[in-house]
Tab-separated table of C-alpha atoms in Angstrom:
chain	number	residue	atom	x	y	z
A	1	UNK	CA	0.543	-4.981	-19.436
A	2	UNK	CA	-0.773	-2.405	-16.979
A	3	UNK	CA	1.301	-0.648	-14.336
A	4	UNK	CA	-0.165	-2.719	-11.497
A	5	UNK	CA	0.285	-5.979	-13.392
A	6	UNK	CA	3.886	-5.050	-14.156
A	7	UNK	CA	4.469	-4.368	-10.462
A	8	UNK	CA	3.079	-7.791	-9.587
A	9	UNK	CA	5.123	-9.466	-12.312
A	10	UNK	CA	8.296	-7.992	-10.832
A	11	UNK	CA	7.183	-8.984	-7.338
A	12	UNK	CA	6.748	-12.613	-8.420
A	13	UNK	CA	10.506	-13.007	-8.536
A	14	UNK	CA	11.169	-11.258	-5.242
A	15	UNK	CA	11.038	-12.394	-1.632
A	16	UNK	CA	10.161	-8.882	-0.498
A	17	UNK	CA	7.488	-6.480	-1.755
A	18	UNK	CA	8.245	-3.925	-4.432
A	19	UNK	CA	7.515	-0.439	-3.057
A	20	UNK	CA	7.405	3.002	-4.579
A	21	UNK	CA	10.236	5.407	-3.820
A	22	UNK	CA	9.289	6.996	-0.482
A	23	UNK	CA	8.742	10.746	-0.404
A	24	UNK	CA	9.560	12.399	2.957
A	25	UNK	CA	6.791	14.636	4.266
A	26	UNK	CA	7.584	18.210	5.251
A	27	UNK	CA	6.854	17.849	8.966
A	28	UNK	CA	8.316	19.744	11.911
A	29	UNK	CA	10.564	17.121	13.586
A	30	UNK	CA	9.486	18.363	17.012
A	31	UNK	CA	5.751	18.332	16.273
A	32	UNK	CA	3.150	15.583	16.234
A	33	UNK	CA	1.631	14.694	12.871
A	34	UNK	CA	-1.840	13.225	12.363
A	35	UNK	CA	-2.949	10.991	9.508
A	36	UNK	CA	-6.269	12.693	8.820
A	37	UNK	CA	-8.238	9.750	7.331
A	38	UNK	CA	-7.721	7.577	10.423
A	39	UNK	CA	-6.817	10.131	13.065
A	40	UNK	CA	-3.668	8.102	13.795
A	41	UNK	CA	-1.182	10.318	15.610
A	42	UNK	CA	2.535	10.089	14.846
A	43	UNK	CA	4.075	11.876	17.857
A	44	UNK	CA	7.569	13.331	17.730
A	45	UNK	CA	8.538	10.991	20.563
A	46	UNK	CA	7.197	7.748	21.983
A	47	UNK	CA	8.888	7.355	25.358
A	48	UNK	CA	12.617	6.994	24.559
A	49	UNK	CA	11.995	6.568	20.825
A	50	UNK	CA	12.449	9.661	18.649
A	51	UNK	CA	10.785	9.965	15.251
A	52	UNK	CA	13.291	10.021	12.379
A	53	UNK	CA	10.984	10.976	9.501
A	54	UNK	CA	7.563	10.371	7.999
A	55	UNK	CA	7.392	9.187	4.408
A	56	UNK	CA	4.619	8.725	1.860
A	57	UNK	CA	4.675	5.784	-0.539
A	58	UNK	CA	1.495	6.868	-2.351
A	59	UNK	CA	-0.277	10.160	-2.991
A	60	UNK	CA	-2.985	11.575	-0.704
A	61	UNK	CA	-1.761	9.829	2.465
A	62	UNK	CA	-2.796	6.397	1.181
A	63	UNK	CA	0.402	4.694	2.357
A	64	UNK	CA	2.333	6.359	5.175
A	65	UNK	CA	5.261	5.125	7.236
A	66	UNK	CA	7.325	6.520	10.098
A	67	UNK	CA	10.432	5.204	11.845
A	68	UNK	CA	11.520	5.806	15.444
A	69	UNK	CA	14.923	5.145	17.016
A	70	UNK	CA	16.376	5.201	20.512
A	71	UNK	CA	19.397	7.457	21.023
A	72	UNK	CA	21.780	4.486	20.967
A	73	UNK	CA	19.969	2.745	18.062
A	74	UNK	CA	19.282	-0.259	20.268
A	75	UNK	CA	15.593	-0.248	19.343
A	76	UNK	CA	13.699	0.554	16.165
A	77	UNK	CA	9.953	1.120	15.812
A	78	UNK	CA	8.215	1.409	12.443
A	79	UNK	CA	4.562	2.447	12.102
A	80	UNK	CA	2.613	2.121	8.856
A	81	UNK	CA	-0.932	2.997	7.821
A	82	UNK	CA	-1.931	1.898	4.333
A	83	UNK	CA	-4.592	0.726	1.931
A	84	UNK	CA	-4.798	-2.927	0.951
A	85	UNK	CA	-6.680	-5.183	-1.424
A	86	UNK	CA	-7.804	-7.258	1.550
A	87	UNK	CA	-8.553	-6.241	5.120
A	88	UNK	CA	-8.603	-9.817	6.388
A	89	UNK	CA	-6.242	-9.195	9.309
A	90	UNK	CA	-5.629	-12.894	9.962
A	91	UNK	CA	-4.429	-13.507	6.404
A	92	UNK	CA	-2.506	-10.259	6.031
A	93	UNK	CA	-0.789	-10.763	9.392
A	94	UNK	CA	0.212	-14.283	8.390
A	95	UNK	CA	1.854	-12.914	5.236
A	96	UNK	CA	3.555	-10.180	7.267
A	97	UNK	CA	4.870	-12.760	9.743
A	98	UNK	CA	6.365	-14.712	6.849
A	99	UNK	CA	8.035	-11.546	5.582
A	100	UNK	CA	9.498	-10.915	9.042
A	101	UNK	CA	10.995	-14.414	9.080
A	102	UNK	CA	13.012	-13.646	5.938
A	103	UNK	CA	14.512	-10.391	7.243
A	104	UNK	CA	18.109	-11.422	7.938
A	105	UNK	CA	19.238	-7.853	8.666
A	106	UNK	CA	18.203	-8.394	12.276
A	107	UNK	CA	19.842	-11.813	12.600
A	108	UNK	CA	18.430	-15.336	12.468
A	109	UNK	CA	14.759	-15.194	13.429
A	110	UNK	CA	13.397	-18.118	15.437
A	111	UNK	CA	9.977	-18.710	13.884
A	112	UNK	CA	9.412	-21.829	16.002
A	113	UNK	CA	9.698	-19.725	19.150
A	114	UNK	CA	7.146	-17.141	18.010
A	115	UNK	CA	4.648	-15.758	20.504
A	116	UNK	CA	1.181	-15.225	18.978
A	117	UNK	CA	-1.786	-13.386	20.460
A	118	UNK	CA	-4.733	-11.225	19.495
A	119	UNK	CA	-5.707	-7.819	20.834
A	120	UNK	CA	-8.282	-5.099	20.287
A	121	UNK	CA	-10.976	-3.209	22.156
A	122	UNK	CA	-14.635	-2.772	21.250
A	123	UNK	CA	-13.849	0.238	19.029
A	124	UNK	CA	-11.622	-1.522	16.490
A	125	UNK	CA	-13.093	-4.945	17.223
A	126	UNK	CA	-12.606	-7.285	20.163
A	127	UNK	CA	-9.456	-9.369	19.559
A	128	UNK	CA	-9.375	-8.212	15.926
A	129	UNK	CA	-5.647	-7.405	15.873
A	130	UNK	CA	-2.708	-9.803	15.637
A	131	UNK	CA	0.533	-9.602	17.635
A	132	UNK	CA	3.530	-11.859	16.963
A	133	UNK	CA	6.969	-11.695	18.610
A	134	UNK	CA	10.109	-13.623	17.682
A	135	UNK	CA	13.439	-14.396	19.374
A	136	UNK	CA	16.407	-13.362	17.218
A	137	UNK	CA	19.965	-14.695	17.201
A	138	UNK	CA	22.220	-11.927	15.947
A	139	UNK	CA	22.631	-8.171	16.333
A	140	UNK	CA	19.066	-8.032	17.674
A	141	UNK	CA	17.586	-10.144	20.466
A	142	UNK	CA	13.946	-9.874	19.438
A	143	UNK	CA	11.520	-8.481	16.889
A	144	UNK	CA	7.736	-8.123	16.989
A	145	UNK	CA	4.850	-7.304	14.664
A	146	UNK	CA	1.352	-5.962	15.338
A	147	UNK	CA	-1.363	-5.547	12.703
A	148	UNK	CA	-4.959	-4.398	12.947
A	149	UNK	CA	-7.700	-2.811	10.874
A	150	UNK	CA	-9.318	0.598	11.221
A	151	UNK	CA	-12.072	0.963	8.642
A	152	UNK	CA	-10.571	0.519	5.175
A	153	UNK	CA	-7.023	0.871	6.473
A	154	UNK	CA	-4.408	-1.486	7.855
A	155	UNK	CA	-2.141	-0.265	10.649
A	156	UNK	CA	1.101	-2.157	11.191
A	157	UNK	CA	3.825	-1.777	13.812
A	158	UNK	CA	7.292	-3.363	13.831
A	159	UNK	CA	9.442	-3.167	16.964
A	160	UNK	CA	12.958	-4.643	17.176
A	161	UNK	CA	15.338	-4.592	20.133
A	162	UNK	CA	18.984	-5.382	20.804
A	163	UNK	CA	18.354	-5.353	24.558
A	164	UNK	CA	15.237	-7.270	25.594
A	165	UNK	CA	13.938	-10.769	24.930
A	166	UNK	CA	10.855	-11.660	22.895
A	167	UNK	CA	8.586	-11.982	25.938
A	168	UNK	CA	9.437	-8.481	27.144
A	169	UNK	CA	9.170	-6.991	23.670
A	170	UNK	CA	5.812	-8.694	23.188
A	171	UNK	CA	4.384	-6.935	26.242
A	172	UNK	CA	5.782	-3.568	25.173
A	173	UNK	CA	4.374	-3.769	21.661
A	174	UNK	CA	1.006	-4.896	23.020
A	175	UNK	CA	0.839	-1.703	25.086
A	176	UNK	CA	1.909	0.429	22.126
A	177	UNK	CA	-0.571	-1.128	19.702
A	178	UNK	CA	-3.529	-0.976	22.080
A	179	UNK	CA	-2.760	2.611	23.080
A	180	UNK	CA	-2.387	4.210	19.657
A	181	UNK	CA	-4.432	7.431	19.440
A	182	UNK	CA	-6.776	7.263	16.453
A	183	UNK	CA	-10.336	8.148	15.508
A	184	UNK	CA	-12.718	5.267	16.320
A	185	UNK	CA	-13.633	3.573	13.023
A	186	UNK	CA	-17.288	3.579	11.893
A	187	UNK	CA	-17.495	-0.182	12.398
A	188	UNK	CA	-15.471	-2.843	14.190
A	189	UNK	CA	-13.487	-5.693	12.658
A	190	UNK	CA	-14.158	-9.389	13.371
A	191	UNK	CA	-11.932	-11.414	15.720
A	192	UNK	CA	-8.602	-12.545	14.276
A	193	UNK	CA	-7.142	-16.053	14.473
A	194	UNK	CA	-3.884	-17.850	13.728
A	195	UNK	CA	-3.810	-19.555	10.347
A	196	UNK	CA	-2.756	-23.196	10.152
A	197	UNK	CA	-1.183	-25.157	7.327
A	198	UNK	CA	-3.687	-26.650	4.890
A	199	UNK	CA	-4.165	-30.366	4.577
A	200	UNK	CA	-2.860	-31.824	1.330
A	201	UNK	CA	-5.237	-30.880	-1.483
A	202	UNK	CA	-5.614	-32.760	-4.791
A	203	UNK	CA	-4.017	-31.122	-7.813
A	204	UNK	CA	-6.352	-29.046	-9.959
A	205	UNK	CA	-6.186	-29.232	-13.727
A	206	UNK	CA	-6.788	-26.321	-16.048
A	207	UNK	CA	-10.376	-25.090	-15.821
A	208	UNK	CA	-12.300	-23.559	-18.704
A	209	UNK	CA	-12.323	-19.803	-19.153
A	210	UNK	CA	-15.548	-17.822	-19.412
A	211	UNK	CA	-16.381	-14.568	-21.146
A	212	UNK	CA	-18.406	-12.375	-18.832
A	213	UNK	CA	-21.260	-10.261	-20.114
A	214	UNK	CA	-21.106	-6.489	-19.876
A	215	UNK	CA	-23.698	-6.694	-17.098
A	216	UNK	CA	-21.511	-9.070	-15.093
A	217	UNK	CA	-18.535	-6.719	-15.491
A	218	UNK	CA	-20.616	-3.756	-14.378
A	219	UNK	CA	-21.697	-5.644	-11.262
A	220	UNK	CA	-18.172	-6.880	-10.445
A	221	UNK	CA	-16.550	-3.474	-10.846
A	222	UNK	CA	-19.348	-1.671	-9.010
A	223	UNK	CA	-18.778	-3.825	-5.921
A	224	UNK	CA	-15.138	-2.678	-5.822
A	225	UNK	CA	-16.108	0.890	-6.683
A	226	UNK	CA	-18.408	1.011	-3.659
A	227	UNK	CA	-15.604	-0.289	-1.430
A	228	UNK	CA	-13.402	2.576	-2.707
A	229	UNK	CA	-16.057	5.174	-1.844
A	230	UNK	CA	-15.262	5.913	1.788
A	231	UNK	CA	-18.561	7.584	2.666
A	232	UNK	CA	-20.699	4.795	1.193
A	233	UNK	CA	-18.520	2.070	2.691
A	234	UNK	CA	-18.670	3.646	6.141
A	235	UNK	CA	-22.469	3.844	5.959
A	236	UNK	CA	-22.727	0.193	4.936
A	237	UNK	CA	-20.302	-0.909	7.637
A	238	UNK	CA	-22.039	1.122	10.331
A	239	UNK	CA	-25.399	-0.474	9.456
A	240	UNK	CA	-24.260	-4.061	8.983
A	241	UNK	CA	-21.631	-4.155	11.742
A	242	UNK	CA	-18.698	-6.543	11.796
A	243	UNK	CA	-18.744	-9.579	9.539
A	244	UNK	CA	-16.761	-12.721	10.190
A	245	UNK	CA	-14.243	-13.527	7.482
A	246	UNK	CA	-13.998	-16.955	5.888
A	247	UNK	CA	-11.569	-19.251	7.676
A	248	UNK	CA	-8.430	-19.759	5.637
A	249	UNK	CA	-5.420	-22.049	5.763
A	250	UNK	CA	-1.894	-21.655	4.392
A	251	UNK	CA	-0.997	-23.687	1.301
A	252	UNK	CA	2.252	-25.676	1.415
A	253	UNK	CA	3.770	-23.837	-1.557
A	254	UNK	CA	3.749	-20.526	0.335
A	255	UNK	CA	7.016	-18.704	0.863
A	256	UNK	CA	7.844	-15.186	2.087
A	257	UNK	CA	6.753	-12.663	-0.512
A	258	UNK	CA	4.288	-15.037	-2.173
A	259	UNK	CA	1.769	-16.624	0.174
A	260	UNK	CA	-1.046	-18.910	-1.027
A	261	UNK	CA	-4.279	-19.300	0.938
A	262	UNK	CA	-7.194	-21.724	0.662
A	263	UNK	CA	-10.611	-21.862	2.257
A	264	UNK	CA	-10.039	-24.050	5.282
A	265	UNK	CA	-13.314	-25.966	5.039
A	266	UNK	CA	-13.513	-26.687	1.304
A	267	UNK	CA	-9.847	-26.477	0.359
A	268	UNK	CA	-10.498	-24.218	-2.621
A	269	UNK	CA	-7.899	-21.581	-3.599
A	270	UNK	CA	-8.892	-18.163	-2.274
A	271	UNK	CA	-6.021	-15.659	-2.421
A	272	UNK	CA	-2.347	-15.005	-3.098
A	273	UNK	CA	-0.648	-12.312	-1.011
A	274	UNK	CA	2.412	-10.695	-2.575
A	275	UNK	CA	4.841	-9.191	-0.083
A	276	UNK	CA	3.353	-7.495	2.962
A	277	UNK	CA	2.312	-4.107	1.583
A	278	UNK	CA	-1.307	-4.834	0.687
A	279	UNK	CA	-1.131	-6.455	-2.774
A	280	UNK	CA	-3.482	-9.431	-3.092
A	281	UNK	CA	-4.860	-11.575	-5.903
A	282	UNK	CA	-8.216	-13.121	-5.054
A	283	UNK	CA	-10.481	-15.595	-6.815
A	284	UNK	CA	-14.087	-16.456	-6.118
A	285	UNK	CA	-17.606	-16.818	-7.418
A	286	UNK	CA	-19.386	-13.566	-8.224
A	287	UNK	CA	-21.750	-12.639	-5.401
A	288	UNK	CA	-24.380	-11.192	-7.737
A	289	UNK	CA	-25.472	-12.151	-11.252
A	290	UNK	CA	-28.619	-11.375	-13.238
A	291	UNK	CA	-28.320	-14.503	-15.385
A	292	UNK	CA	-30.458	-17.115	-13.622
A	293	UNK	CA	-29.871	-19.793	-16.283
A	294	UNK	CA	-26.168	-20.379	-15.651
A	295	UNK	CA	-24.063	-20.546	-12.490
A	296	UNK	CA	-22.389	-17.288	-11.428
A	297	UNK	CA	-18.972	-16.724	-13.025
A	298	UNK	CA	-15.696	-17.136	-11.165
A	299	UNK	CA	-13.603	-13.960	-11.193
A	300	UNK	CA	-9.871	-13.437	-10.666
A	301	UNK	CA	-8.755	-9.962	-9.611
A	302	UNK	CA	-5.604	-8.387	-8.254
A	303	UNK	CA	-5.312	-5.125	-6.357
A	304	UNK	CA	-3.446	-3.055	-3.807
A	305	UNK	CA	-6.224	-0.955	-2.288
A	306	UNK	CA	-5.704	1.781	-4.869
A	307	UNK	CA	-6.459	-0.124	-8.060
A	308	UNK	CA	-8.118	-3.454	-8.813
A	309	UNK	CA	-7.649	-5.263	-12.118
A	310	UNK	CA	-9.881	-8.060	-13.420
A	311	UNK	CA	-9.082	-10.864	-15.830
A	312	UNK	CA	-11.252	-13.040	-18.067
A	313	UNK	CA	-13.489	-15.242	-15.943
A	314	UNK	CA	-13.522	-18.974	-15.241
A	315	UNK	CA	-16.234	-21.620	-15.208
A	316	UNK	CA	-15.029	-22.869	-11.809
A	317	UNK	CA	-12.342	-22.116	-9.224
A	318	UNK	CA	-8.890	-22.490	-10.841
A	319	UNK	CA	-5.798	-23.850	-9.137
A	320	UNK	CA	-2.932	-21.657	-8.022
A	321	UNK	CA	-0.786	-22.632	-11.028
A	322	UNK	CA	-3.434	-21.417	-13.459
A	323	UNK	CA	-3.979	-18.266	-11.416
A	324	UNK	CA	-0.271	-17.468	-11.597
A	325	UNK	CA	-0.227	-18.068	-15.344
A	326	UNK	CA	-3.043	-15.577	-15.821
A	327	UNK	CA	-1.461	-13.013	-13.499
A	328	UNK	CA	1.851	-13.237	-15.360
A	329	UNK	CA	0.585	-13.399	-18.941
A	330	UNK	CA	-3.138	-12.643	-18.972
A	331	UNK	CA	-4.761	-9.519	-20.349
A	332	UNK	CA	-6.520	-7.144	-17.969
A	333	UNK	CA	-10.193	-6.969	-18.958
A	334	UNK	CA	-11.579	-4.368	-16.546
A	335	UNK	CA	-10.315	-2.199	-13.715
A	336	UNK	CA	-11.337	0.121	-10.894
A	337	UNK	CA	-8.997	2.869	-9.693
A	338	UNK	CA	-9.363	4.931	-6.539
A	339	UNK	CA	-9.691	8.683	-7.153
A	340	UNK	CA	-10.086	11.683	-4.820
A	341	UNK	CA	-13.786	11.748	-5.766
A	342	UNK	CA	-14.338	8.013	-5.307
A	343	UNK	CA	-13.293	5.733	-8.166
A	344	UNK	CA	-12.961	5.410	-11.938
A	345	UNK	CA	-14.165	2.259	-13.719
A	346	UNK	CA	-12.777	0.923	-16.995
A	347	UNK	CA	-14.968	-1.681	-18.717
A	348	UNK	CA	-14.420	-3.865	-21.793
A	349	UNK	CA	-16.208	-2.829	-25.008
A	350	UNK	CA	-19.936	-3.712	-25.027
A	351	UNK	CA	-20.939	-7.162	-26.271
């Protein structure tokens, strides 16, 4: 079992994501710090909030977080910029909202009273970000979440207050999220939307597995490799512009830490989001195949924005139960890992 698969296996039994031990960055506490890949500025102070520290969860600034506190600890702001296996803001925000609902350190979070809205200018994408605010009964009065995309990065903010209600906090976080200083991304993201619960879908039996040819594996891994190459991806995005994402719905078996998503129109399984730190398993038909005699293979992969692992293919879209079985016990067949130079591909032995 690979390192990523082991991480996912551990996550399967958890309601919260498994994260690497954070490493504090050596930053002058009185100075601003800029995340070079995105240009996102982490100032020493944001109004009455003072930065506590900046930590790195992955090497080369691929997962950065900072926490801010007021002098009396009545408000806490956390800012994260990180890689992810999916940059579908609507889906990733839905999973993050579920994770927020399970955080009992703040008190009892009123998910029914949540305020939901979208935000975003023309640079990041009109209405491409998601903002959700919740009333809280406990030590805190309210908590709020904002998530948006900047190129191949997700930027997430969490703001919690012991003093103000959800409506007031919602307005404050909206101003913070829309005013973050960062380098305009090379292309804008599509509009976000609020996911709904799926209609009841018929149970899916076990579907047949399929051995992919070496050519199919080369194509599948190359697609991910290109997405890991920042310069190539930026050129493609700048030329093609924003692309609408497929509409998804939330499967009834979802729970915080393990969220299941289907295509809203066809009801087919599409993805499983583990935690809210960017780890996603996705399933779908290969976009490209050179074999014109047979239908394209269905591929299951899991990744976290730094590494993607592929499993033996399927003849058709499997159900979530079969996907979970493969993720827990299946053998990784191929992989793509992000490197400073681009990516490294590992393929199965030739046919």
